[in-house]
Short mmCIF file of C-alpha atoms in Angstrom, two decimals:
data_model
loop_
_atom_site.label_atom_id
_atom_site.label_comp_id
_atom_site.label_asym_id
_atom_site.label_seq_id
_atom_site.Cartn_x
_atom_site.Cartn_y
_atom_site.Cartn_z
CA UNK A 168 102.34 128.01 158.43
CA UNK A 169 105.77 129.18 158.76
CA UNK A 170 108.16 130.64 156.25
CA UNK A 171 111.48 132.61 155.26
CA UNK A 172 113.92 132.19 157.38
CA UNK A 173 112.35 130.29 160.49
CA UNK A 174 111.27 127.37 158.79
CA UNK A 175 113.82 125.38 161.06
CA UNK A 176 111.72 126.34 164.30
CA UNK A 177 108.66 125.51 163.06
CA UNK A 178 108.53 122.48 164.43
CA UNK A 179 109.87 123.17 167.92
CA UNK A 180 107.38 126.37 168.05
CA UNK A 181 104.27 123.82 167.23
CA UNK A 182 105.48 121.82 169.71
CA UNK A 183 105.77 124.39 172.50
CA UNK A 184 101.96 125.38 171.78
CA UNK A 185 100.77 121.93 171.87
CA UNK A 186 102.24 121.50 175.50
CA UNK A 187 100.13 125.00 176.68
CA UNK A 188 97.15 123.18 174.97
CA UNK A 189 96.72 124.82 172.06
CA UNK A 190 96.05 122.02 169.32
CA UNK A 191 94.89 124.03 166.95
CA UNK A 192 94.31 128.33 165.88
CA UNK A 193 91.63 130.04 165.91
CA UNK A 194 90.74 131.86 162.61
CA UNK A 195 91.55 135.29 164.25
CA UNK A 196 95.31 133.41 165.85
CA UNK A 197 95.52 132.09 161.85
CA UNK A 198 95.12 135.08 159.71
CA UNK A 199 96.99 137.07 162.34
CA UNK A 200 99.98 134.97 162.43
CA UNK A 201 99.62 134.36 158.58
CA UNK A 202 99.99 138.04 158.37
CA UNK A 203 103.12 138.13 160.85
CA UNK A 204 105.10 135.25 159.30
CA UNK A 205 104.55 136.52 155.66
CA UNK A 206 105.67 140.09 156.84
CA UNK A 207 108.87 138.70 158.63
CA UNK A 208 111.71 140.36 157.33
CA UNK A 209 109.29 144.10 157.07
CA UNK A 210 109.69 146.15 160.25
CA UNK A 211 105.98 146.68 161.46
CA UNK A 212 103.33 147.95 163.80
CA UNK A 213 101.11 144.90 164.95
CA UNK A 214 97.78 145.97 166.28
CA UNK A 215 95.66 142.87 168.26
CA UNK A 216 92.49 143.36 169.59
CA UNK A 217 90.45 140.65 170.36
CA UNK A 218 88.28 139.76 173.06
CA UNK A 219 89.70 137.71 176.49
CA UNK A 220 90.47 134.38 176.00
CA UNK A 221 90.66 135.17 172.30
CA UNK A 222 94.28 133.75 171.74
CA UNK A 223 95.94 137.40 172.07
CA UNK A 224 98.68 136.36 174.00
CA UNK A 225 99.68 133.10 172.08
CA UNK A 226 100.08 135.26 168.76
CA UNK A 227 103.02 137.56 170.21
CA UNK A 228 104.44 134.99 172.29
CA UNK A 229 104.55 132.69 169.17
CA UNK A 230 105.59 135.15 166.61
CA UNK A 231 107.95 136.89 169.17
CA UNK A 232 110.02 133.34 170.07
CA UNK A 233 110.10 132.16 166.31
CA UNK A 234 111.93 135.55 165.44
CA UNK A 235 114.58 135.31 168.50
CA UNK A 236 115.16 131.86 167.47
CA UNK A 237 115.76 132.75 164.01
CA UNK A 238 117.28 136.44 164.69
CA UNK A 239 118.42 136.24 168.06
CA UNK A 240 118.06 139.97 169.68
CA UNK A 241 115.86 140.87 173.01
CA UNK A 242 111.98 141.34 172.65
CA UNK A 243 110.70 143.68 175.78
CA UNK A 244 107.48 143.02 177.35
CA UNK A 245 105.67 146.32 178.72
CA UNK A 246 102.64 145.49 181.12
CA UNK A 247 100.48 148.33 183.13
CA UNK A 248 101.33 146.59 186.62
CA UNK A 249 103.37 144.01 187.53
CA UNK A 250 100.28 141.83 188.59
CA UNK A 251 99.44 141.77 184.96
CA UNK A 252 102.94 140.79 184.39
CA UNK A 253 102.85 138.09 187.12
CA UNK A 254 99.50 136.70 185.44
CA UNK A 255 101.28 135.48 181.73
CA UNK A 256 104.77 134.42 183.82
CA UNK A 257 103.37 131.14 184.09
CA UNK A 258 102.08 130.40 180.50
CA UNK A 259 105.34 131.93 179.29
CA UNK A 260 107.30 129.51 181.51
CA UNK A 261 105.36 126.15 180.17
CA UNK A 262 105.67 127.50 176.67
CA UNK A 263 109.64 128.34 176.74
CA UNK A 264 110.24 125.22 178.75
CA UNK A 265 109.24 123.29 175.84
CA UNK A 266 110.64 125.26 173.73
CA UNK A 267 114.07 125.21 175.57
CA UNK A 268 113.81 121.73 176.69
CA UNK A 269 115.91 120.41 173.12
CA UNK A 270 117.47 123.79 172.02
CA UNK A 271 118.22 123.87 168.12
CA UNK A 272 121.34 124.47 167.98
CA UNK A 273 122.26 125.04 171.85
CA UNK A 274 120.15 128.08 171.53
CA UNK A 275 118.44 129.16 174.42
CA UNK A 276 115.55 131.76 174.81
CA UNK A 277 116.12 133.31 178.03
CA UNK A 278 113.35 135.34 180.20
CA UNK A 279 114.38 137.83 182.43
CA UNK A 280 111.47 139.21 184.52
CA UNK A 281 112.23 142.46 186.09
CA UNK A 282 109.97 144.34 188.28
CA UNK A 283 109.46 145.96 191.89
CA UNK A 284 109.36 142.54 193.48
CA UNK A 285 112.41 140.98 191.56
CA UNK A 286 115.47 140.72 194.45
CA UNK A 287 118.79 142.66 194.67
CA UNK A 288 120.46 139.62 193.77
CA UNK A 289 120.39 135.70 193.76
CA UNK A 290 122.06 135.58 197.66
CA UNK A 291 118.56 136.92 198.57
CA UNK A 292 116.84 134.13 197.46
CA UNK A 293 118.82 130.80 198.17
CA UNK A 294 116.05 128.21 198.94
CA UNK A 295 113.24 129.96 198.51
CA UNK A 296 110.67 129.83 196.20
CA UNK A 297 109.99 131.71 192.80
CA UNK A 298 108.02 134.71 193.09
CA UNK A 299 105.34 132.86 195.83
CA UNK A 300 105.40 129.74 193.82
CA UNK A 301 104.94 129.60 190.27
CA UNK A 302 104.47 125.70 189.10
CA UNK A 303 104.85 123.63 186.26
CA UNK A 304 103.12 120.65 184.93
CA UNK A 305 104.60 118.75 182.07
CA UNK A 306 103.93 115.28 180.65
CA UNK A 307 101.64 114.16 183.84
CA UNK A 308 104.73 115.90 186.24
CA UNK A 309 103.77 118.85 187.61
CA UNK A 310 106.67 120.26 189.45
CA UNK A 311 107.19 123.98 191.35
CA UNK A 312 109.44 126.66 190.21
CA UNK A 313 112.02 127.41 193.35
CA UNK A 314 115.35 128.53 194.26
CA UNK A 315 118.25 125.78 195.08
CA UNK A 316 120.35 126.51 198.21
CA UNK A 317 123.17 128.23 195.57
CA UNK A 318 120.21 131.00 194.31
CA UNK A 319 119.59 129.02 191.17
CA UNK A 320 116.61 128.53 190.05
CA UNK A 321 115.45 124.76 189.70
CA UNK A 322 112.46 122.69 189.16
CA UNK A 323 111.33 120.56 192.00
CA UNK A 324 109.40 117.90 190.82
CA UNK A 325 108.41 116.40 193.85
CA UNK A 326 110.40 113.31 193.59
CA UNK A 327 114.29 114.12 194.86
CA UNK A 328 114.91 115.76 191.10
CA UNK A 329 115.96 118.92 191.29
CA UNK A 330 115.92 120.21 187.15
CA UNK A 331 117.93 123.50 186.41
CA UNK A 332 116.26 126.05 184.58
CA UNK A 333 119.51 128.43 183.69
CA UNK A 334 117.24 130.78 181.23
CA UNK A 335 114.54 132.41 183.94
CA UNK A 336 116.29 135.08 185.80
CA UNK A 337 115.03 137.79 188.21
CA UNK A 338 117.77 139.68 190.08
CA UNK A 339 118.14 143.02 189.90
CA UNK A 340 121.95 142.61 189.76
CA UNK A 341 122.26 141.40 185.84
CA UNK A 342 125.19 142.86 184.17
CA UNK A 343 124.55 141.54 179.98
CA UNK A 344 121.27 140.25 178.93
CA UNK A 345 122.32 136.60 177.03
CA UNK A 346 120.81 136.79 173.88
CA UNK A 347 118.10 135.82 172.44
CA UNK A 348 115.93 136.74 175.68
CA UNK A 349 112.21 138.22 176.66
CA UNK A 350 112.51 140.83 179.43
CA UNK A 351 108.92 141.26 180.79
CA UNK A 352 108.45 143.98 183.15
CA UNK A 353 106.40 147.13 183.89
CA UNK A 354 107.09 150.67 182.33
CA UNK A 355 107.98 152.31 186.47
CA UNK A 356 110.82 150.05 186.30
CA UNK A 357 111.56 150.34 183.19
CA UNK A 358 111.76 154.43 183.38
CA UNK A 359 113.60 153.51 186.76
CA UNK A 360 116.32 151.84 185.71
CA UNK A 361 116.52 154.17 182.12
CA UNK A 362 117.25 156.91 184.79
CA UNK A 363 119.83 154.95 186.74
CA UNK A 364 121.36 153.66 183.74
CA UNK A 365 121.51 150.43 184.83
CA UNK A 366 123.62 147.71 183.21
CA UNK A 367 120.59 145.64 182.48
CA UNK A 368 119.12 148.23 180.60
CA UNK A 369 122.02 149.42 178.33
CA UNK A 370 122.35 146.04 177.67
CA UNK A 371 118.61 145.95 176.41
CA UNK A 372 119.01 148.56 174.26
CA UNK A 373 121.82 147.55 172.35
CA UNK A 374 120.20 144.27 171.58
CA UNK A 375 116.22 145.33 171.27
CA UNK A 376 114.19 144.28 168.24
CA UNK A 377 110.95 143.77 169.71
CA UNK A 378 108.69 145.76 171.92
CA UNK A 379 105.24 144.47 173.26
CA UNK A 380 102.93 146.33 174.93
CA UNK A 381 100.52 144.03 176.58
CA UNK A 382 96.94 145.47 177.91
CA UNK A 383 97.54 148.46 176.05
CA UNK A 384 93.78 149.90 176.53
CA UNK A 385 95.27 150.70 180.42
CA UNK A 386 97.71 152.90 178.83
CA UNK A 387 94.99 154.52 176.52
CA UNK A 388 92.27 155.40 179.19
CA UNK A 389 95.00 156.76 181.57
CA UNK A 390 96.51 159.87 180.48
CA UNK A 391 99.11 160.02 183.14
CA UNK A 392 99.96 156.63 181.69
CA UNK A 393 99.32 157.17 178.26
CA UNK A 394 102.01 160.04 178.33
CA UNK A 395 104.32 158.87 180.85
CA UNK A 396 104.17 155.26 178.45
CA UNK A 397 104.44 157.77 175.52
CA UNK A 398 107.82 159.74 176.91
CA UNK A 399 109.12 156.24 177.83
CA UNK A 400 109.37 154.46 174.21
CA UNK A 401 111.03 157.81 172.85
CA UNK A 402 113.83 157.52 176.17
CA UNK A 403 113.86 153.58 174.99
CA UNK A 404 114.32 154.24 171.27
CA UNK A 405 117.10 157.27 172.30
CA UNK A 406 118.96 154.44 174.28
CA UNK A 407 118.78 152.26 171.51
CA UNK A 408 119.93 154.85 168.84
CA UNK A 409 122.61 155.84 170.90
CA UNK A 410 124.26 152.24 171.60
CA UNK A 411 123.59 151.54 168.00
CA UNK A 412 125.14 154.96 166.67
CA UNK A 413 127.39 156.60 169.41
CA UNK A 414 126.11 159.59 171.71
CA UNK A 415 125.86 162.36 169.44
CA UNK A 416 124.27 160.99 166.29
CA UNK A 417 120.67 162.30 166.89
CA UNK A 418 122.19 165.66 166.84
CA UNK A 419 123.70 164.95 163.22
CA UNK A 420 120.88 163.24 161.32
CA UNK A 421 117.52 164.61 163.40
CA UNK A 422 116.26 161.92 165.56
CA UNK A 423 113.14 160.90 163.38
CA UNK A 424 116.09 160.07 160.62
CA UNK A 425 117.47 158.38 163.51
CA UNK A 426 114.74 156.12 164.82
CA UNK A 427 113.79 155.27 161.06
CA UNK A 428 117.50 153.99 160.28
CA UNK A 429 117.23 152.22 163.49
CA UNK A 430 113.90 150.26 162.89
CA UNK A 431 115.13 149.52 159.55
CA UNK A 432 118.60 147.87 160.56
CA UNK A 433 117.31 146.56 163.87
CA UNK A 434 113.85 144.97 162.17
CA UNK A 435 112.41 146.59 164.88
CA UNK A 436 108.72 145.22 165.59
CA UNK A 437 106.21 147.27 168.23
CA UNK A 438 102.94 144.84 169.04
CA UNK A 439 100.01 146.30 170.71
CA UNK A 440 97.93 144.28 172.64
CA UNK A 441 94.51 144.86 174.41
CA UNK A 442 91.35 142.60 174.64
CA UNK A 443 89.57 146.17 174.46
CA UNK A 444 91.66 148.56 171.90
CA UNK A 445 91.11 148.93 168.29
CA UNK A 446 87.44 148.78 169.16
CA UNK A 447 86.95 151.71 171.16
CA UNK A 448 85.46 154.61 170.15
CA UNK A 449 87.38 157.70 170.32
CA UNK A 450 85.81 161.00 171.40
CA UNK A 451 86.83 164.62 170.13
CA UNK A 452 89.72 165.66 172.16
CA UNK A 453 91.27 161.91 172.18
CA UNK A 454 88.89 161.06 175.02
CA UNK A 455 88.34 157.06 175.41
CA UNK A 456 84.58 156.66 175.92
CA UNK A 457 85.60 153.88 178.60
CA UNK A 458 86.48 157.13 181.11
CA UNK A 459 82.48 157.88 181.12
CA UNK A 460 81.53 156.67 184.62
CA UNK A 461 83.64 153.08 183.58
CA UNK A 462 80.65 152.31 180.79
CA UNK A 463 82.28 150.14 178.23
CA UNK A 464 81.52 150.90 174.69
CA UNK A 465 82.76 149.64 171.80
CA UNK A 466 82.06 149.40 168.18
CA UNK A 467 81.86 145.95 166.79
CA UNK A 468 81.32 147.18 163.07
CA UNK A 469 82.53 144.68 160.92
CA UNK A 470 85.15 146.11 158.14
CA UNK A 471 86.40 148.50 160.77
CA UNK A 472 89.88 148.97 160.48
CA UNK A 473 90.51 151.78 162.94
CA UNK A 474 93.72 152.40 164.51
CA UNK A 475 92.67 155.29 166.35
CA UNK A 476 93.52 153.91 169.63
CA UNK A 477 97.60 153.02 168.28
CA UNK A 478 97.87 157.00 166.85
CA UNK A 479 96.51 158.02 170.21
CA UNK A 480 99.44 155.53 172.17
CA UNK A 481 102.16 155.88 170.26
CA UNK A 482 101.33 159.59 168.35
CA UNK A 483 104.28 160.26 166.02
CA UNK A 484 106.05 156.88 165.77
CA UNK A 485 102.70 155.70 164.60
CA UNK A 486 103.07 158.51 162.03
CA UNK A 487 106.61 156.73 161.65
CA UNK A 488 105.27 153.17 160.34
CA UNK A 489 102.67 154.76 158.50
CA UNK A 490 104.95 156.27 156.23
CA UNK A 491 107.97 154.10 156.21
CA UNK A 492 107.10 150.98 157.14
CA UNK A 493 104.07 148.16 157.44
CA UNK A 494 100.94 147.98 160.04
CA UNK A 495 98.90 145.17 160.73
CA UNK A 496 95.86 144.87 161.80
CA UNK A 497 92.95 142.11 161.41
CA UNK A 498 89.56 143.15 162.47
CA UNK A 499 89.09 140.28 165.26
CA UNK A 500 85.05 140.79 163.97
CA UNK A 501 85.55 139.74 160.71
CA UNK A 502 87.27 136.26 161.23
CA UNK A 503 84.47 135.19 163.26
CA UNK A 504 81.80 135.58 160.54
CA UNK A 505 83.74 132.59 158.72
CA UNK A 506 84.33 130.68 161.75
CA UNK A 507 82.74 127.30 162.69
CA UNK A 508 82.88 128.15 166.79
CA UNK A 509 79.81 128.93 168.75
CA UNK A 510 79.06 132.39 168.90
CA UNK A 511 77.45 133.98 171.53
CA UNK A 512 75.86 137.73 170.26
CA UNK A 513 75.14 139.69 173.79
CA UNK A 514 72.39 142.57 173.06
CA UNK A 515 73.37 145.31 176.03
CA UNK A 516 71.18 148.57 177.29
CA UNK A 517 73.27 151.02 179.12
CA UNK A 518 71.54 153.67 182.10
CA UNK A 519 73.44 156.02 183.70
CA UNK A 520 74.11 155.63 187.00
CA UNK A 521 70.59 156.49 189.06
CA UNK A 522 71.96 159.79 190.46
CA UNK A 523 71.35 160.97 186.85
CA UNK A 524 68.64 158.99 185.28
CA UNK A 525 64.69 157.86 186.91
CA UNK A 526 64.49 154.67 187.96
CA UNK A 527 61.10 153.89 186.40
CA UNK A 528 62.54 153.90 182.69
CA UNK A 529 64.99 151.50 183.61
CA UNK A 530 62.29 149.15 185.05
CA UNK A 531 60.21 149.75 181.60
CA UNK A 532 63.41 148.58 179.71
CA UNK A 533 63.94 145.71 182.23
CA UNK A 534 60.17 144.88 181.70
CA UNK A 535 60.36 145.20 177.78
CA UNK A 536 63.28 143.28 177.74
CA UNK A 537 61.52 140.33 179.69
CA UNK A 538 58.48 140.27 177.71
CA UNK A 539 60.28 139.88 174.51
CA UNK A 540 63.17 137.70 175.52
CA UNK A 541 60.25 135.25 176.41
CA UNK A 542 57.89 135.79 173.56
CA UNK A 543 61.26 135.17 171.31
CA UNK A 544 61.84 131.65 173.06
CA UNK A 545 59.00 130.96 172.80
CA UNK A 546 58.63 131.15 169.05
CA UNK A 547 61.93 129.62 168.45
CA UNK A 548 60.80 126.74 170.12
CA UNK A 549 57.20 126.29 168.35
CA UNK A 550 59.49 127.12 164.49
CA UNK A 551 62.69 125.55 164.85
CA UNK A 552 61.95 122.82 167.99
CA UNK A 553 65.29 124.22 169.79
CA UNK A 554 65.42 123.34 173.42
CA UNK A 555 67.71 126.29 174.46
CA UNK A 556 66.63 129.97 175.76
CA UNK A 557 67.08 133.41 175.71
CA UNK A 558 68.47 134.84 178.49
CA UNK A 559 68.40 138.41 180.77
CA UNK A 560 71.06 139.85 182.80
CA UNK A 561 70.32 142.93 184.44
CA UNK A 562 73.32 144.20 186.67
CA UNK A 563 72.14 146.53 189.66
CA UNK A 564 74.20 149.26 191.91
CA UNK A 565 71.52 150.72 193.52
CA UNK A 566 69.58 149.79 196.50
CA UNK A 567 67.12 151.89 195.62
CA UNK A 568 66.58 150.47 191.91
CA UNK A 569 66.82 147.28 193.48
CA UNK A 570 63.91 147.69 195.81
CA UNK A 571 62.06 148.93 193.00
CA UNK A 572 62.73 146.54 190.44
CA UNK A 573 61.61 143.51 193.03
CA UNK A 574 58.54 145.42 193.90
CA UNK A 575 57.22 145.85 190.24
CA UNK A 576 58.47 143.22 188.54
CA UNK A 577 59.59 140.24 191.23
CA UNK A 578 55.78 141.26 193.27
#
């Protein structure tokens, strides 16, 4: 469901899922992307939280590629790590491959991946192979991602054919980025090469439209990240300002004047992404409850539409969309209540660690839990006739409560 002005790429887009295996959306990946693609032209904060496997990454990378297609402009992808990074490089690959394989119009979505690990320059690299081996399958093919002996970077498909892939680039030594492109990296090298002034990144911030920032919640529960992340976007936004305006407009207009003009004429889109973050609940002094000995909590109330979590990452510029601009944000708990998929509804009881709780309630609980996760089976089975179970988890640290738990329960 695609419309205004990237009706043309629709097809191309649909295609490029398909080949990742995704045949058809989920109802969150539907309303979400409904919501995107009828906002196009609005500048906006995007806010996805969904569970793992949920489809997160699919939305941005679908809505993201659709709008540099139609727009053209650089989307920048912010992960935690560069491990995280190195995780989607793969998906992202398969999906712009397709999408690159008949460009419309001899466009060309380019990825440049940028991080601690990315060389110097192509010289470095000549026959080698692409980040440890990153591979490829396509049509029944499956091919691996390498350098040629010249440093570019080719698909070897096992079979003498040697394909060119002239849109992934990693070197360090990048002077323009070729619009439109996806620059994934990590916000140390990011802040890095801000500080160095690097080609690469001047280049980014003349032509930035997009920013994603992907496993967001890490940001959140760290508040060395969470500020360092915070202090970054504003450098970002400056660098942006100033290649769109010249070096001493903030000083004339005020830079929130600034940074509005800028998301207005740039259609300047921030996405947050976490499988944890509009769900968390927030304690007084902007305290994630997931710092609390690593005890995940969440709140799973449907109708929620907290954005806590974004005002805490991205303070005033949240203030900024609020005001000017358009937020979105689909309460991942909602669009499974009309959904036709399997659920599966997990009941949890959290202890403290044993250092600050008895170990005898804990075996009650465990006990309780038993008795009635069998007597509840049990009466499915005699009412409904189902042949499936309950079933109890109970996740142990402690020697100690594990001793205990097989002496009075296990015998």
């Amino acid at each position: 469901k695609f419309s205004g002005g990237i009706g043309r790429y629709s097809q191309v887009v649909c295609q490029a899922l398909t080949s990742i295996g995704v045949v058809s959306l989920h109802e969150y990946q539907y309303k979400m992307l409904t919501e995107l693609f009828e906002n196009f032209e609005k500048p906006k904060l995007v806010i996805l939280s969904a569970p793992t496997a949920s489809g997160k990454t699919e939305i941005f990378m679908t809505y993201l590629t659709a709008k540099l297609l139609a727009k053209g402009g650089v989307a920048v992808l912010i992960y935690p790590t560069k491990t995280l990074a190195r995780e989607q490089l793969e998906r992202f690959v398969r999906f712009l491959y397709s999408i690159n394989k008949d460009p419309n119009g001899g466009r060309l979505v380019r990825v440049y991946l940028l991080d601690g690990d990315s060389p110097e320059s192509s010289e470095e690299v000549k026959g080698k192979s692409f980040r440890g081996g990153i591979f490829i399958s396509v049509g029944g093919r499956r091919g691996e991602i390498k350098y040629n002996e010249q440093g570019d970077v080719v698909i070897d498909w096992g079979d003498g054919n040697l394909e060119r892939i002239e849109w992934l680039r990693e070197a360090k030594d990048i002077v323009d980025i070729e619009e439109p492109a996806i620059v994934i990296t990590n916000h140390s090298m990011l802040s890095t090469h801000l500080n160095k002034g690097s080609a690469w990144v001047r280049s980014l911030a003349r032509l930035l439209n997009t920013i994603v920032i992907d496993e967001a919640h890490i940001f959140i529960n760290d508040k060395e990240r969470n500020d360092f992340l915070h202090f970054l976007l504003l450098r970002l936004l400056i660098s942006a300002i100033i290649q769109q305006y010249g070096a001493n407009s903030t000083l004339e207009k005020g830079l929130e004047n600034e940074i509005v003009n800028l998301i207005k004429e740039r259609g300047l889109d921030i996405v947050l992404s976490s499988a944890t973050l509009s769900d968390r609940e927030i304690l007084p002094h902007d305290i994630a409850t997931t710092q609390l000995g690593g005890i995940d909590l969440y709140n799973a109330s449907q109708g929620s539409s907290d954005h806590q979590p974004a005002k805490l990452l991205l303070r005033w510029l949240y203030e900024i969309f609020e005001k000017n601009f358009k937020i979105l944000y689909v309460p991942y708990y909602e669009t499974i209540g009309d959904s036709k998929r399997k659920k599966l509804i997990v009941a949890a009881v959290y202890f403290p660690e044993p250092r600050m709780a008895a170990r005898t309630p804990f075996n009650e609980a465990l006990a309780t839990t038993l008795i009635w996760t069998d007597a509840i089976t049990q009466g499915l089975r005699r009412t409904y006739g189902v042949d499936y179970a309950l079933h109890a988890l109970a996740f142990l640290d402690s020697k100690a409560t594990q001793m205990e738990v097989f002496k009075n329960i296990v015998g």
